[in-house]
């Protein structure tokens, strides 16, 4: 969905355009789909900065307007507690 790519880069532009087009295609052909988002998890404290960077990049790329991206900080906890 373009959350990892530098804002304005060809990869970011193509990811966003491709995402838009696949939804348009599915709608036009009446194909079912679910926008389920993406779960990105930090399991160690030293991964939190990377999560912040991913979130910032996603925001700059405008991805949150197209998909739901969930970023959860989970440190020293049982992962199953946080998945519903």
CSV table of N, CA and C in Angstrom, one decimal:
chain,number,residue,atom,x,y,z
A,1,UNK,N,0.8,-1.2,0.0
A,1,UNK,CA,0.0,0.0,0.0
A,1,UNK,C,0.9,1.3,0.0
A,2,UNK,N,2.2,1.1,0.0
A,2,UNK,CA,3.0,2.3,-0.1
A,2,UNK,C,3.4,2.9,1.2
A,3,UNK,N,3.3,2.2,2.3
A,3,UNK,CA,3.6,2.7,3.6
A,3,UNK,C,5.1,2.8,3.9
A,4,UNK,N,5.8,1.9,3.2
A,4,UNK,CA,7.3,1.8,3.4
A,4,UNK,C,8.1,2.7,2.5
A,5,UNK,N,7.6,3.2,1.5
A,5,UNK,CA,8.3,3.9,0.4
A,5,UNK,C,8.4,5.4,0.6
A,6,UNK,N,9.5,6.0,0.2
A,6,UNK,CA,9.7,7.4,0.4
A,6,UNK,C,8.7,8.2,-0.4
A,7,UNK,N,8.1,9.2,0.3
A,7,UNK,CA,7.1,10.0,-0.2
A,7,UNK,C,7.5,10.6,-1.6
A,8,UNK,N,6.7,10.5,-2.6
A,8,UNK,CA,6.9,11.0,-3.9
A,8,UNK,C,7.7,10.1,-4.8
A,9,UNK,N,8.2,9.0,-4.2
A,9,UNK,CA,9.0,8.0,-5.0
A,9,UNK,C,8.1,7.3,-6.0
A,10,UNK,N,8.7,6.7,-7.1
A,10,UNK,CA,7.9,6.0,-8.0
A,10,UNK,C,7.2,4.8,-7.4
A,11,UNK,N,7.9,4.1,-6.5
A,11,UNK,CA,7.3,2.9,-5.8
A,11,UNK,C,6.1,3.4,-5.0
A,12,UNK,N,6.2,4.5,-4.3
A,12,UNK,CA,5.1,4.9,-3.5
A,12,UNK,C,3.9,5.3,-4.4
A,13,UNK,N,4.2,6.0,-5.5
A,13,UNK,CA,3.1,6.4,-6.4
A,13,UNK,C,2.4,5.2,-7.0
A,14,UNK,N,3.2,4.2,-7.5
A,14,UNK,CA,2.7,3.0,-8.1
A,14,UNK,C,1.9,2.2,-7.1
A,15,UNK,N,2.4,2.0,-5.9
A,15,UNK,CA,1.6,1.3,-4.9
A,15,UNK,C,0.2,1.9,-4.6
A,16,UNK,N,0.2,3.2,-4.5
A,16,UNK,CA,-1.1,3.9,-4.2
A,16,UNK,C,-2.0,3.8,-5.4
A,17,UNK,N,-1.5,4.0,-6.6
A,17,UNK,CA,-2.3,3.9,-7.8
A,17,UNK,C,-2.8,2.5,-8.0
A,18,UNK,N,-1.9,1.5,-7.8
A,18,UNK,CA,-2.4,0.1,-7.9
A,18,UNK,C,-3.4,-0.3,-6.9
A,19,UNK,N,-3.3,0.2,-5.7
A,19,UNK,CA,-4.3,-0.1,-4.7
A,19,UNK,C,-5.7,0.5,-5.1
A,20,UNK,N,-5.6,1.8,-5.5
A,20,UNK,CA,-6.9,2.4,-6.0
A,20,UNK,C,-7.5,1.7,-7.2
A,21,UNK,N,-6.7,1.2,-8.1
A,21,UNK,CA,-7.2,0.5,-9.3
A,21,UNK,C,-7.8,-0.8,-9.0
A,22,UNK,N,-7.1,-1.5,-8.0
A,22,UNK,CA,-7.7,-2.9,-7.7
A,22,UNK,C,-9.0,-2.8,-7.1
A,23,UNK,N,-9.3,-1.8,-6.2
A,23,UNK,CA,-10.6,-1.6,-5.6
A,23,UNK,C,-11.6,-1.2,-6.7
A,24,UNK,N,-11.2,-0.3,-7.6
A,24,UNK,CA,-12.1,0.1,-8.7
A,24,UNK,C,-12.5,-1.1,-9.6
A,25,UNK,N,-11.5,-1.9,-9.9
A,25,UNK,CA,-11.7,-3.1,-10.7
A,25,UNK,C,-12.7,-4.0,-10.0
A,26,UNK,N,-12.4,-4.3,-8.8
A,26,UNK,CA,-13.3,-5.2,-8.0
A,26,UNK,C,-14.7,-4.7,-7.9
A,27,UNK,N,-14.9,-3.4,-7.7
A,27,UNK,CA,-16.2,-2.7,-7.7
A,27,UNK,C,-16.9,-2.9,-9.0
A,28,UNK,N,-16.2,-2.6,-10.1
A,28,UNK,CA,-16.8,-2.6,-11.4
A,28,UNK,C,-17.2,-4.1,-11.8
A,29,UNK,N,-16.5,-5.1,-11.3
A,29,UNK,CA,-16.8,-6.5,-11.7
A,29,UNK,C,-17.6,-7.1,-10.6
A,30,UNK,N,-18.0,-6.3,-9.6
A,30,UNK,CA,-18.8,-6.8,-8.4
A,30,UNK,C,-18.1,-8.0,-7.7
A,31,UNK,N,-16.8,-7.9,-7.6
A,31,UNK,CA,-16.0,-8.9,-6.9
A,31,UNK,C,-15.9,-8.5,-5.4
A,32,UNK,N,-16.2,-9.4,-4.5
A,32,UNK,CA,-16.1,-9.1,-3.1
A,32,UNK,C,-14.7,-8.9,-2.6
A,33,UNK,N,-14.5,-8.0,-1.7
A,33,UNK,CA,-13.2,-7.9,-1.0
A,33,UNK,C,-13.4,-7.2,0.3
A,34,UNK,N,-12.4,-7.3,1.1
A,34,UNK,CA,-12.4,-6.7,2.5
A,34,UNK,C,-11.2,-5.9,2.7
A,35,UNK,N,-11.4,-4.7,3.1
A,35,UNK,CA,-10.2,-3.8,3.5
A,35,UNK,C,-9.9,-4.1,4.9
A,36,UNK,N,-9.0,-5.0,5.1
A,36,UNK,CA,-8.7,-5.5,6.4
A,36,UNK,C,-7.5,-4.8,7.1
A,37,UNK,N,-6.8,-4.0,6.3
A,37,UNK,CA,-5.7,-3.2,6.9
A,37,UNK,C,-4.5,-4.1,7.1
A,38,UNK,N,-3.6,-3.6,7.9
A,38,UNK,CA,-2.3,-4.3,8.1
A,38,UNK,C,-1.9,-4.1,9.5
A,39,UNK,N,-1.4,-5.1,10.1
A,39,UNK,CA,-1.0,-5.1,11.5
A,39,UNK,C,0.5,-5.1,11.6
A,40,UNK,N,1.1,-4.1,12.1
A,40,UNK,CA,2.5,-4.0,12.3
A,40,UNK,C,2.8,-3.9,13.8
A,41,UNK,N,3.6,-4.8,14.3
A,41,UNK,CA,3.8,-5.0,15.7
A,41,UNK,C,5.2,-4.8,16.1
A,42,UNK,N,5.5,-4.1,17.2
A,42,UNK,CA,6.8,-4.0,17.8
A,42,UNK,C,6.7,-5.0,19.0
A,43,UNK,N,7.6,-5.9,19.0
A,43,UNK,CA,7.7,-6.8,20.2
A,43,UNK,C,8.9,-6.5,21.1
A,44,UNK,N,9.7,-5.7,20.7
A,44,UNK,CA,10.9,-5.2,21.5
A,44,UNK,C,10.9,-3.7,21.6
A,45,UNK,N,11.3,-3.2,22.7
A,45,UNK,CA,11.4,-1.8,22.9
A,45,UNK,C,12.2,-1.0,21.8
A,46,UNK,N,13.2,-1.6,21.3
A,46,UNK,CA,14.1,-1.0,20.3
A,46,UNK,C,13.4,-0.9,18.9
A,47,UNK,N,12.3,-1.5,18.8
A,47,UNK,CA,11.5,-1.5,17.5
A,47,UNK,C,10.5,-0.3,17.4
A,48,UNK,N,10.3,0.4,18.6
A,48,UNK,CA,9.4,1.4,18.6
A,48,UNK,C,9.7,2.6,17.7
A,49,UNK,N,11.0,2.9,17.6
A,49,UNK,CA,11.4,4.0,16.7
A,49,UNK,C,11.0,3.7,15.2
A,50,UNK,N,11.3,2.4,14.9
A,50,UNK,CA,10.9,2.0,13.5
A,50,UNK,C,9.4,2.1,13.3
A,51,UNK,N,8.6,1.7,14.3
A,51,UNK,CA,7.1,1.9,14.1
A,51,UNK,C,6.8,3.4,13.9
A,52,UNK,N,7.4,4.2,14.7
A,52,UNK,CA,7.1,5.7,14.5
A,52,UNK,C,7.5,6.1,13.1
A,53,UNK,N,8.6,5.6,12.6
A,53,UNK,CA,9.0,6.0,11.2
A,53,UNK,C,8.0,5.5,10.2
A,54,UNK,N,7.6,4.3,10.4
A,54,UNK,CA,6.6,3.7,9.4
A,54,UNK,C,5.3,4.5,9.5
A,55,UNK,N,4.9,4.8,10.7
A,55,UNK,CA,3.6,5.6,10.8
A,55,UNK,C,3.8,7.0,10.1
A,56,UNK,N,4.9,7.6,10.4
A,56,UNK,CA,5.1,8.9,9.8
A,56,UNK,C,5.2,8.8,8.2
A,57,UNK,N,5.8,7.8,7.7
A,57,UNK,CA,5.9,7.6,6.3
A,57,UNK,C,4.5,7.3,5.7
A,58,UNK,N,3.7,6.5,6.3
A,58,UNK,CA,2.4,6.2,5.9
A,58,UNK,C,1.5,7.5,5.9
A,59,UNK,N,1.7,8.3,6.9
A,59,UNK,CA,0.9,9.6,7.0
A,59,UNK,C,1.3,10.5,5.8
A,60,UNK,N,2.6,10.6,5.6
A,60,UNK,CA,3.1,11.5,4.5
A,60,UNK,C,2.7,11.0,3.2
A,61,UNK,N,2.5,9.7,3.0
A,61,UNK,CA,2.1,9.2,1.7
A,61,UNK,C,0.6,9.2,1.6
A,62,UNK,N,-0.1,9.6,2.6
A,62,UNK,CA,-1.6,9.6,2.5
A,62,UNK,C,-2.3,8.3,2.5
A,63,UNK,N,-1.6,7.3,3.0
A,63,UNK,CA,-2.1,5.9,2.9
A,63,UNK,C,-3.3,5.7,3.8
A,64,UNK,N,-3.4,6.4,4.9
A,64,UNK,CA,-4.5,6.2,5.9
A,64,UNK,C,-5.8,6.6,5.3
A,65,UNK,N,-5.9,7.4,4.2
A,65,UNK,CA,-7.1,7.7,3.5
A,65,UNK,C,-7.6,6.6,2.6
A,66,UNK,N,-6.7,5.6,2.3
A,66,UNK,CA,-7.1,4.5,1.4
A,66,UNK,C,-7.3,3.2,2.2
A,67,UNK,N,-6.5,3.0,3.1
A,67,UNK,CA,-6.6,1.7,3.9
A,67,UNK,C,-6.5,2.0,5.4
A,68,UNK,N,-7.0,1.0,6.2
A,68,UNK,CA,-6.8,1.1,7.6
A,68,UNK,C,-5.5,0.4,7.9
A,69,UNK,N,-4.6,1.2,8.5
A,69,UNK,CA,-3.3,0.6,8.9
A,69,UNK,C,-3.3,0.6,10.4
A,70,UNK,N,-3.2,-0.5,11.0
A,70,UNK,CA,-3.1,-0.6,12.5
A,70,UNK,C,-1.6,-0.7,12.9
A,71,UNK,N,-1.2,0.1,13.7
A,71,UNK,CA,0.1,0.0,14.3
A,71,UNK,C,0.0,-0.1,15.8
A,72,UNK,N,0.4,-1.3,16.3
A,72,UNK,CA,0.3,-1.5,17.7
A,72,UNK,C,1.6,-1.7,18.4
A,73,UNK,N,1.8,-1.1,19.5
A,73,UNK,CA,3.0,-1.2,20.3
A,73,UNK,C,2.7,-2.3,21.3
A,74,UNK,N,3.4,-3.4,21.2
A,74,UNK,CA,3.3,-4.5,22.1
A,74,UNK,C,4.7,-4.9,22.7
A,75,UNK,N,4.9,-4.6,23.9
A,75,UNK,CA,6.2,-4.8,24.5
A,75,UNK,C,6.0,-5.7,25.7
A,76,UNK,N,6.8,-6.8,25.6
A,76,UNK,CA,6.8,-7.8,26.8
A,76,UNK,C,5.5,-8.2,27.2
A,77,UNK,N,4.5,-8.4,26.3
A,77,UNK,CA,3.2,-8.9,26.6
A,77,UNK,C,2.9,-10.0,25.7
A,78,UNK,N,1.9,-10.8,26.1
A,78,UNK,CA,1.4,-11.9,25.3
A,78,UNK,C,0.7,-11.3,24.0
A,79,UNK,N,1.1,-11.7,22.9
A,79,UNK,CA,0.6,-11.2,21.6
A,79,UNK,C,-0.9,-11.5,21.5
A,80,UNK,N,-1.3,-12.7,21.9
A,80,UNK,CA,-2.7,-13.1,21.8
A,80,UNK,C,-3.7,-12.2,22.5
A,81,UNK,N,-3.2,-11.5,23.6
A,81,UNK,CA,-4.1,-10.6,24.3
A,81,UNK,C,-4.6,-9.5,23.4
A,82,UNK,N,-3.8,-9.1,22.4
A,82,UNK,CA,-4.1,-7.9,21.6
A,82,UNK,C,-4.7,-8.2,20.3
A,83,UNK,N,-4.9,-9.4,19.9
A,83,UNK,CA,-5.5,-9.7,18.6
A,83,UNK,C,-6.9,-10.2,18.8
A,84,UNK,N,-7.8,-9.5,18.1
A,84,UNK,CA,-9.2,-9.8,18.2
A,84,UNK,C,-9.8,-10.3,16.9
